[in-house]
mmCIF file with all atom_site columns, C-alpha atoms in Angstrom:
data_model
loop_
_atom_site.group_PDB
_atom_site.id
_atom_site.type_symbol
_atom_site.label_atom_id
_atom_site.label_alt_id
_atom_site.label_comp_id
_atom_site.label_asym_id
_atom_site.label_entity_id
_atom_site.label_seq_id
_atom_site.pdbx_PDB_ins_code
_atom_site.Cartn_x
_atom_site.Cartn_y
_atom_site.Cartn_z
_atom_site.occupancy
_atom_site.B_iso_or_equiv
_atom_site.pdbx_formal_charge
_atom_site.auth_seq_id
_atom_site.auth_comp_id
_atom_site.auth_asym_id
_atom_site.auth_atom_id
_atom_site.pdbx_PDB_model_num
ATOM 1   C CA . ARG F 1 1   ? 26.651  14.113  5.032   1.00 0.00 ? 284 ARG F CA 1
ATOM 2   C CA . LEU F 1 2   ? 22.952  14.614  4.664   1.00 0.00 ? 285 LEU F CA 1
ATOM 3   C CA . THR F 1 3   ? 19.613  13.367  5.984   1.00 0.00 ? 286 THR F CA 1
ATOM 4   C CA . LEU F 1 4   ? 16.963  13.333  3.278   1.00 0.00 ? 287 LEU F CA 1
ATOM 5   C CA . HIS F 1 5   ? 13.205  13.505  4.003   1.00 0.00 ? 288 HIS F CA 1
ATOM 6   C CA . LEU F 1 6   ? 10.734  12.682  1.206   1.00 0.00 ? 289 LEU F CA 1
ATOM 7   C CA . ASN F 1 7   ? 7.049   13.136  2.012   1.00 0.00 ? 290 ASN F CA 1
ATOM 8   C CA . TYR F 1 8   ? 4.400   11.015  0.290   1.00 0.00 ? 291 TYR F CA 1
ATOM 9   C CA . SER F 1 9   ? 0.628   11.401  0.255   1.00 0.00 ? 292 SER F CA 1
ATOM 10  C CA . ASP F 1 10  ? -0.806  8.010   -0.688  1.00 0.00 ? 293 ASP F CA 1
ATOM 11  C CA . TRP F 1 11  ? -0.627  4.475   0.720   1.00 0.00 ? 294 TRP F CA 1
ATOM 12  C CA . ARG F 1 12  ? 2.808   2.864   0.725   1.00 0.00 ? 295 ARG F CA 1
ATOM 13  C CA . SER F 1 13  ? 3.534   -0.407  2.500   1.00 0.00 ? 296 SER F CA 1
ATOM 14  C CA . GLY F 1 14  ? 7.247   0.004   2.057   1.00 0.00 ? 297 GLY F CA 1
ATOM 15  C CA . PHE F 1 15  ? 10.058  1.063   -0.208  1.00 0.00 ? 298 PHE F CA 1
ATOM 16  C CA . ASP F 1 16  ? 12.861  -0.782  -1.958  1.00 0.00 ? 299 ASP F CA 1
ATOM 17  C CA . GLY F 1 17  ? 16.157  1.048   -2.269  1.00 0.00 ? 300 GLY F CA 1
ATOM 18  C CA . THR F 1 18  ? 19.206  0.448   -4.434  1.00 0.00 ? 301 THR F CA 1
ATOM 19  C CA . ALA F 1 19  ? 21.708  1.145   -1.624  1.00 0.00 ? 302 ALA F CA 1
ATOM 20  C CA . GLY F 1 20  ? 21.758  0.808   2.143   1.00 0.00 ? 303 GLY F CA 1
ATOM 21  C CA . GLU F 1 21  ? 19.261  -1.146  4.205   1.00 0.00 ? 304 GLU F CA 1
ATOM 22  C CA . ALA F 1 22  ? 15.653  -0.817  5.323   1.00 0.00 ? 305 ALA F CA 1
ATOM 23  C CA . LEU F 1 23  ? 15.501  0.119   9.001   1.00 0.00 ? 306 LEU F CA 1
ATOM 24  C CA . GLN F 1 24  ? 12.833  0.013   11.698  1.00 0.00 ? 307 GLN F CA 1
ATOM 25  C CA . TYR F 1 25  ? 13.973  3.278   13.278  1.00 0.00 ? 308 TYR F CA 1
ATOM 26  C CA . ASP F 1 26  ? 15.114  6.749   12.305  1.00 0.00 ? 309 ASP F CA 1
ATOM 27  C CA . PRO F 1 27  ? 18.228  6.497   10.073  1.00 0.00 ? 310 PRO F CA 1
ATOM 28  C CA . ASP F 1 28  ? 21.339  8.038   11.612  1.00 0.00 ? 311 ASP F CA 1
ATOM 29  C CA . MET F 1 29  ? 24.286  9.332   9.534   1.00 0.00 ? 312 MET F CA 1
ATOM 30  C CA . ASP F 1 30  ? 26.825  8.259   12.153  1.00 0.00 ? 313 ASP F CA 1
ATOM 31  C CA . ASN F 1 31  ? 25.618  4.674   12.508  1.00 0.00 ? 314 ASN F CA 1
ATOM 32  C CA . HIS F 1 32  ? 24.045  3.628   9.211   1.00 0.00 ? 315 HIS F CA 1
ATOM 33  C CA . THR F 1 33  ? 25.407  2.993   5.761   1.00 0.00 ? 316 THR F CA 1
ATOM 34  C CA . PHE F 1 34  ? 24.890  5.212   2.740   1.00 0.00 ? 317 PHE F CA 1
ATOM 35  C CA . GLY F 1 35  ? 21.293  5.152   1.526   1.00 0.00 ? 318 GLY F CA 1
ATOM 36  C CA . SER F 1 36  ? 19.772  3.366   4.547   1.00 0.00 ? 319 SER F CA 1
ATOM 37  C CA . TRP F 1 37  ? 16.126  4.307   4.963   1.00 0.00 ? 320 TRP F CA 1
ATOM 38  C CA . ALA F 1 38  ? 12.927  3.937   6.957   1.00 0.00 ? 321 ALA F CA 1
ATOM 39  C CA . HIS F 1 39  ? 9.473   5.445   6.679   1.00 0.00 ? 322 HIS F CA 1
ATOM 40  C CA . LYS F 1 40  ? 6.602   6.424   8.930   1.00 0.00 ? 323 LYS F CA 1
ATOM 41  C CA . LYS F 1 41  ? 2.926   7.304   8.669   1.00 0.00 ? 324 LYS F CA 1
ATOM 42  C CA . TRP F 1 42  ? 1.685   10.719  9.735   1.00 0.00 ? 325 TRP F CA 1
ATOM 43  C CA . GLU F 1 43  ? 0.143   10.210  13.177  1.00 0.00 ? 326 GLU F CA 1
ATOM 44  C CA . PHE F 1 44  ? -2.153  13.241  12.831  1.00 0.00 ? 327 PHE F CA 1
ATOM 45  C CA . GLN F 1 45  ? -3.706  11.706  9.692   1.00 0.00 ? 328 GLN F CA 1
ATOM 46  C CA . CYS F 1 46  ? -4.251  8.336   11.410  1.00 0.00 ? 329 CYS F CA 1
ATOM 47  C CA . ASP F 1 47  ? -5.938  10.148  14.323  1.00 0.00 ? 330 ASP F CA 1
ATOM 48  C CA . LEU F 1 48  ? -8.860  10.959  12.003  1.00 0.00 ? 331 LEU F CA 1
ATOM 49  C CA . TYR F 1 49  ? -9.745  7.242   11.746  1.00 0.00 ? 332 TYR F CA 1
ATOM 50  C CA . ALA F 1 50  ? -12.097 5.742   14.330  1.00 0.00 ? 333 ALA F CA 1
ATOM 51  C CA . ASN F 1 51  ? -11.769 2.295   15.893  1.00 0.00 ? 334 ASN F CA 1
ATOM 52  C CA . LEU F 1 52  ? -8.263  1.369   14.765  1.00 0.00 ? 335 LEU F CA 1
ATOM 53  C CA . SER F 1 53  ? -6.816  -1.670  16.530  1.00 0.00 ? 336 SER F CA 1
ATOM 54  C CA . ASN F 1 54  ? -3.911  -1.298  18.953  1.00 0.00 ? 337 ASN F CA 1
ATOM 55  C CA . ALA F 1 55  ? -1.579  -2.831  16.340  1.00 0.00 ? 338 ALA F CA 1
ATOM 56  C CA . SER F 1 56  ? -2.649  -0.246  13.736  1.00 0.00 ? 339 SER F CA 1
ATOM 57  C CA . LEU F 1 57  ? -2.366  2.590   16.250  1.00 0.00 ? 340 LEU F CA 1
ATOM 58  C CA . GLU F 1 58  ? 1.206   1.436   16.933  1.00 0.00 ? 341 GLU F CA 1
ATOM 59  C CA . GLU F 1 59  ? 2.025   1.488   13.203  1.00 0.00 ? 342 GLU F CA 1
ATOM 60  C CA . CYS F 1 60  ? 0.524   4.987   13.002  1.00 0.00 ? 343 CYS F CA 1
ATOM 61  C CA . SER F 1 61  ? 2.345   6.297   16.069  1.00 0.00 ? 344 SER F CA 1
ATOM 62  C CA . GLY F 1 62  ? 4.815   8.382   14.049  1.00 0.00 ? 345 GLY F CA 1
ATOM 63  C CA . ARG F 1 63  ? 7.574   5.822   14.663  1.00 0.00 ? 346 ARG F CA 1
ATOM 64  C CA . TYR F 1 64  ? 9.789   4.716   11.771  1.00 0.00 ? 347 TYR F CA 1
ATOM 65  C CA . TRP F 1 65  ? 9.267   1.254   10.197  1.00 0.00 ? 348 TRP F CA 1
ATOM 66  C CA . ASP F 1 66  ? 10.822  -0.783  7.407   1.00 0.00 ? 349 ASP F CA 1
ATOM 67  C CA . GLU F 1 67  ? 7.336   -1.645  6.088   1.00 0.00 ? 350 GLU F CA 1
ATOM 68  C CA . HIS F 1 68  ? 3.677   -1.371  7.080   1.00 0.00 ? 351 HIS F CA 1
ATOM 69  C CA . SER F 1 69  ? 1.186   -4.233  7.288   1.00 0.00 ? 352 SER F CA 1
ATOM 70  C CA . LEU F 1 70  ? -1.733  -5.012  5.032   1.00 0.00 ? 353 LEU F CA 1
ATOM 71  C CA . PHE F 1 71  ? -3.816  -5.184  8.216   1.00 0.00 ? 354 PHE F CA 1
ATOM 72  C CA . LEU F 1 72  ? -3.249  -1.455  8.731   1.00 0.00 ? 355 LEU F CA 1
ATOM 73  C CA . LYS F 1 73  ? -4.263  -0.832  5.118   1.00 0.00 ? 356 LYS F CA 1
ATOM 74  C CA . PHE F 1 74  ? -7.369  -3.005  5.603   1.00 0.00 ? 357 PHE F CA 1
ATOM 75  C CA . GLU F 1 75  ? -8.424  -0.999  8.667   1.00 0.00 ? 358 GLU F CA 1
ATOM 76  C CA . LEU F 1 76  ? -7.825  2.337   6.942   1.00 0.00 ? 359 LEU F CA 1
ATOM 77  C CA . ASP F 1 77  ? -9.761  1.154   3.875   1.00 0.00 ? 360 ASP F CA 1
ATOM 78  C CA . GLN F 1 78  ? -12.834 0.513   6.056   1.00 0.00 ? 361 GLN F CA 1
ATOM 79  C CA . GLN F 1 79  ? -13.333 4.291   6.152   1.00 0.00 ? 362 GLN F CA 1
ATOM 80  C CA . PRO F 1 80  ? -13.014 5.305   2.475   1.00 0.00 ? 363 PRO F CA 1
ATOM 81  C CA . ASP F 1 81  ? -14.574 8.713   3.118   1.00 0.00 ? 364 ASP F CA 1
ATOM 82  C CA . LEU F 1 82  ? -11.357 9.798   4.855   1.00 0.00 ? 365 LEU F CA 1
ATOM 83  C CA . GLY F 1 83  ? -8.245  10.818  2.962   1.00 0.00 ? 366 GLY F CA 1
ATOM 84  C CA . GLN F 1 84  ? -5.210  8.613   2.409   1.00 0.00 ? 367 GLN F CA 1
ATOM 85  C CA . VAL F 1 85  ? -2.664  8.422   5.199   1.00 0.00 ? 368 VAL F CA 1
ATOM 86  C CA . GLY F 1 86  ? 0.661   9.638   3.893   1.00 0.00 ? 369 GLY F CA 1
ATOM 87  C CA . GLY F 1 87  ? 4.026   9.738   5.541   1.00 0.00 ? 370 GLY F CA 1
ATOM 88  C CA . ARG F 1 88  ? 7.725   10.393  5.239   1.00 0.00 ? 371 ARG F CA 1
ATOM 89  C CA . LEU F 1 89  ? 10.603  8.379   3.808   1.00 0.00 ? 372 LEU F CA 1
ATOM 90  C CA . THR F 1 90  ? 13.909  9.269   5.464   1.00 0.00 ? 373 THR F CA 1
ATOM 91  C CA . SER F 1 91  ? 17.306  8.271   4.094   1.00 0.00 ? 374 SER F CA 1
ATOM 92  C CA . VAL F 1 92  ? 20.894  9.090   5.034   1.00 0.00 ? 375 VAL F CA 1
ATOM 93  C CA . ILE F 1 93  ? 23.586  10.164  2.615   1.00 0.00 ? 376 ILE F CA 1
ATOM 94  C CA . SER F 1 94  ? 26.970  9.511   4.210   1.00 0.00 ? 377 SER F CA 1
ATOM 95  C CA . GLU F 1 95  ? 30.429  8.263   3.257   1.00 0.00 ? 378 GLU F CA 1
ATOM 96  C CA . LYS F 1 96  ? 29.919  4.995   5.177   1.00 0.00 ? 379 LYS F CA 1
ATOM 97  C CA . GLU F 1 97  ? 29.941  2.191   2.554   1.00 0.00 ? 380 GLU F CA 1
ATOM 98  C CA . ALA F 1 98  ? 28.931  4.671   -0.129  1.00 0.00 ? 381 ALA F CA 1
ATOM 99  C CA . PRO F 1 99  ? 28.936  3.327   -3.715  1.00 0.00 ? 382 PRO F CA 1
ATOM 100 C CA . ARG F 1 100 ? 31.242  5.038   -6.212  1.00 0.00 ? 383 ARG F CA 1
ATOM 101 C CA . SER F 1 101 ? 28.254  6.439   -8.081  1.00 0.00 ? 384 SER F CA 1
ATOM 102 C CA . MET F 1 102 ? 26.820  7.962   -4.864  1.00 0.00 ? 385 MET F CA 1
ATOM 103 C CA . THR F 1 103 ? 23.310  7.247   -6.176  1.00 0.00 ? 386 THR F CA 1
ATOM 104 C CA . GLN F 1 104 ? 20.230  5.938   -4.446  1.00 0.00 ? 387 GLN F CA 1
ATOM 105 C CA . SER F 1 105 ? 16.769  5.387   -5.864  1.00 0.00 ? 388 SER F CA 1
ATOM 106 C CA . PHE F 1 106 ? 13.593  4.155   -4.226  1.00 0.00 ? 389 PHE F CA 1
ATOM 107 C CA . THR F 1 107 ? 10.683  2.164   -5.549  1.00 0.00 ? 390 THR F CA 1
ATOM 108 C CA . ALA F 1 108 ? 7.454   2.492   -3.585  1.00 0.00 ? 391 ALA F CA 1
ATOM 109 C CA . ARG F 1 109 ? 5.535   -0.702  -2.834  1.00 0.00 ? 392 ARG F CA 1
ATOM 110 C CA . GLU F 1 110 ? 1.817   -0.887  -2.174  1.00 0.00 ? 393 GLU F CA 1
ATOM 111 C CA . CYS F 1 111 ? 2.223   -4.388  -0.713  1.00 0.00 ? 394 CYS F CA 1
ATOM 112 C CA . PRO F 1 112 ? 4.634   -5.979  1.755   1.00 0.00 ? 395 PRO F CA 1
ATOM 113 C CA . ALA F 1 113 ? 7.571   -7.884  0.277   1.00 0.00 ? 396 ALA F CA 1
ATOM 114 C CA . SER F 1 114 ? 5.604   -11.102 0.949   1.00 0.00 ? 397 SER F CA 1
ATOM 115 C CA . GLY F 1 115 ? 2.975   -9.907  -1.537  1.00 0.00 ? 398 GLY F CA 1
ATOM 116 C CA . CYS F 1 116 ? -0.600  -8.618  -1.575  1.00 0.00 ? 399 CYS F CA 1
ATOM 117 C CA . TRP F 1 117 ? -3.651  -10.616 -0.673  1.00 0.00 ? 400 TRP F CA 1
ATOM 118 C CA . ARG F 1 118 ? -5.093  -12.179 -3.790  1.00 0.00 ? 401 ARG F CA 1
ATOM 119 C CA . PRO F 1 119 ? -8.562  -13.623 -4.214  1.00 0.00 ? 402 PRO F CA 1
ATOM 120 C CA . ARG F 1 120 ? -8.723  -17.356 -4.821  1.00 0.00 ? 403 ARG F CA 1
ATOM 121 C CA . ALA F 1 121 ? -8.892  -18.576 -8.393  1.00 0.00 ? 404 ALA F CA 1
ATOM 122 C CA . PRO F 1 122 ? -12.417 -19.482 -9.535  1.00 0.00 ? 405 PRO F CA 1
ATOM 123 C CA . GLY F 1 123 ? -13.227 -23.160 -9.273  1.00 0.00 ? 406 GLY F CA 1
ATOM 124 C CA . ALA F 1 124 ? -14.431 -25.451 -12.041 1.00 0.00 ? 407 ALA F CA 1
ATOM 125 C CA . ASP F 1 125 ? -17.928 -25.494 -10.508 1.00 0.00 ? 408 ASP F CA 1
ATOM 126 C CA . GLU F 1 126 ? -18.346 -21.782 -11.256 1.00 0.00 ? 409 GLU F CA 1
ATOM 127 C CA . GLY F 1 127 ? -18.736 -22.411 -14.973 1.00 0.00 ? 410 GLY F CA 1
ATOM 128 C CA . GLY F 1 128 ? -16.699 -21.246 -17.908 1.00 0.00 ? 411 GLY F CA 1
ATOM 129 C CA . TRP F 1 129 ? -15.688 -17.673 -18.437 1.00 0.00 ? 412 TRP F CA 1
ATOM 130 C CA . GLN F 1 130 ? -17.962 -15.506 -20.574 1.00 0.00 ? 413 GLN F CA 1
ATOM 131 C CA . ARG F 1 131 ? -17.064 -12.112 -21.944 1.00 0.00 ? 414 ARG F CA 1
ATOM 132 C CA . TRP F 1 132 ? -19.502 -9.693  -20.329 1.00 0.00 ? 415 TRP F CA 1
ATOM 133 C CA . SER F 1 133 ? -19.183 -7.243  -23.202 1.00 0.00 ? 416 SER F CA 1
ATOM 134 C CA . ASP F 1 134 ? -20.385 -9.685  -25.894 1.00 0.00 ? 417 ASP F CA 1
ATOM 135 C CA . PRO F 1 135 ? -24.208 -9.363  -26.154 1.00 0.00 ? 418 PRO F CA 1
ATOM 136 C CA . GLU F 1 136 ? -24.431 -12.679 -28.043 1.00 0.00 ? 419 GLU F CA 1
ATOM 137 C CA . VAL F 1 137 ? -23.301 -14.495 -24.883 1.00 0.00 ? 420 VAL F CA 1
ATOM 138 C CA . TRP F 1 138 ? -26.035 -13.137 -22.625 1.00 0.00 ? 421 TRP F CA 1
ATOM 139 C CA . ALA F 1 139 ? -29.799 -13.722 -22.356 1.00 0.00 ? 422 ALA F CA 1
ATOM 140 C CA . CYS F 1 140 ? -31.408 -10.834 -20.538 1.00 0.00 ? 423 CYS F CA 1
ATOM 141 C CA . ALA F 1 141 ? -34.923 -10.582 -19.108 1.00 0.00 ? 424 ALA F CA 1
ATOM 142 C CA . LYS F 1 142 ? -36.981 -7.664  -20.365 1.00 0.00 ? 425 LYS F CA 1
ATOM 143 C CA . LEU F 1 143 ? -37.340 -4.769  -17.985 1.00 0.00 ? 426 LEU F CA 1
ATOM 144 C CA . THR F 1 144 ? -40.698 -4.443  -16.278 1.00 0.00 ? 427 THR F CA 1
ATOM 145 C CA . GLU F 1 145 ? -42.384 -1.069  -15.966 1.00 0.00 ? 428 GLU F CA 1
ATOM 146 C CA . GLY F 1 146 ? -40.301 1.213   -13.701 1.00 0.00 ? 429 GLY F CA 1
ATOM 147 C CA . ALA F 1 147 ? -37.429 -1.278  -13.271 1.00 0.00 ? 430 ALA F CA 1
ATOM 148 C CA . THR F 1 148 ? -33.869 0.018   -13.434 1.00 0.00 ? 431 THR F CA 1
ATOM 149 C CA . ILE F 1 149 ? -31.968 -3.261  -12.969 1.00 0.00 ? 432 ILE F CA 1
ATOM 150 C CA . ARG F 1 150 ? -31.962 -5.951  -15.603 1.00 0.00 ? 433 ARG F CA 1
ATOM 151 C CA . GLU F 1 151 ? -31.115 -9.598  -14.906 1.00 0.00 ? 434 GLU F CA 1
ATOM 152 C CA . CYS F 1 152 ? -28.826 -11.280 -17.419 1.00 0.00 ? 435 CYS F CA 1
ATOM 153 C CA . ARG F 1 153 ? -27.543 -14.860 -17.508 1.00 0.00 ? 436 ARG F CA 1
ATOM 154 C CA . PRO F 1 154 ? -25.154 -16.613 -19.888 1.00 0.00 ? 437 PRO F CA 1
ATOM 155 C CA . ARG F 1 155 ? -26.944 -18.306 -22.807 1.00 0.00 ? 438 ARG F CA 1
ATOM 156 C CA . GLN F 1 156 ? -26.981 -22.093 -22.585 1.00 0.00 ? 439 GLN F CA 1
#
C-alpha cells in the first residue's frame, strides 16, 4: 500500500483519473479504493495574493478538494504579476478494488467538469468576419506626424 503525492506548479481546476474516485478530503489507504485522489492548493502561495474573497481563501486553505472553482482562478488572475498557485495531487495505491492492471493515470483539467466560461458568439449586427492579416480587406488612415497608432477599418 502506498500514498502518492504529485506536486504541480501551474493552475489546475481538477484532475480526471482512470481508477478510483475524486475526493474532497485527504485520501486514506484504509478507507478508499485504489487510485482515489484529491488535490489542494499551496496555502503559502495563496497568501501572497491580496483581497481574496472568503470563498477563495477557503479553497486556498491547504484543504483537499475534488476540484477548484473558476471564481478562485478569476481572483488569482486579477494579480498577474504574482506567480501561479500550484498544489499537490494525492492518490492512494491499495488492494481495495484494485484493477488487474494496477494502473492509474491522471489528466489535468484547467476548467471544472462543467466547462470553462466562454465569451458569447458575435451577433449578426457586428458585421461579417474579415481576415485581419489580408491588407486588401482594410482601409487604413495615414499616420500623422509623431503618431504611433494607426486606425484601420474594413473596406466597404
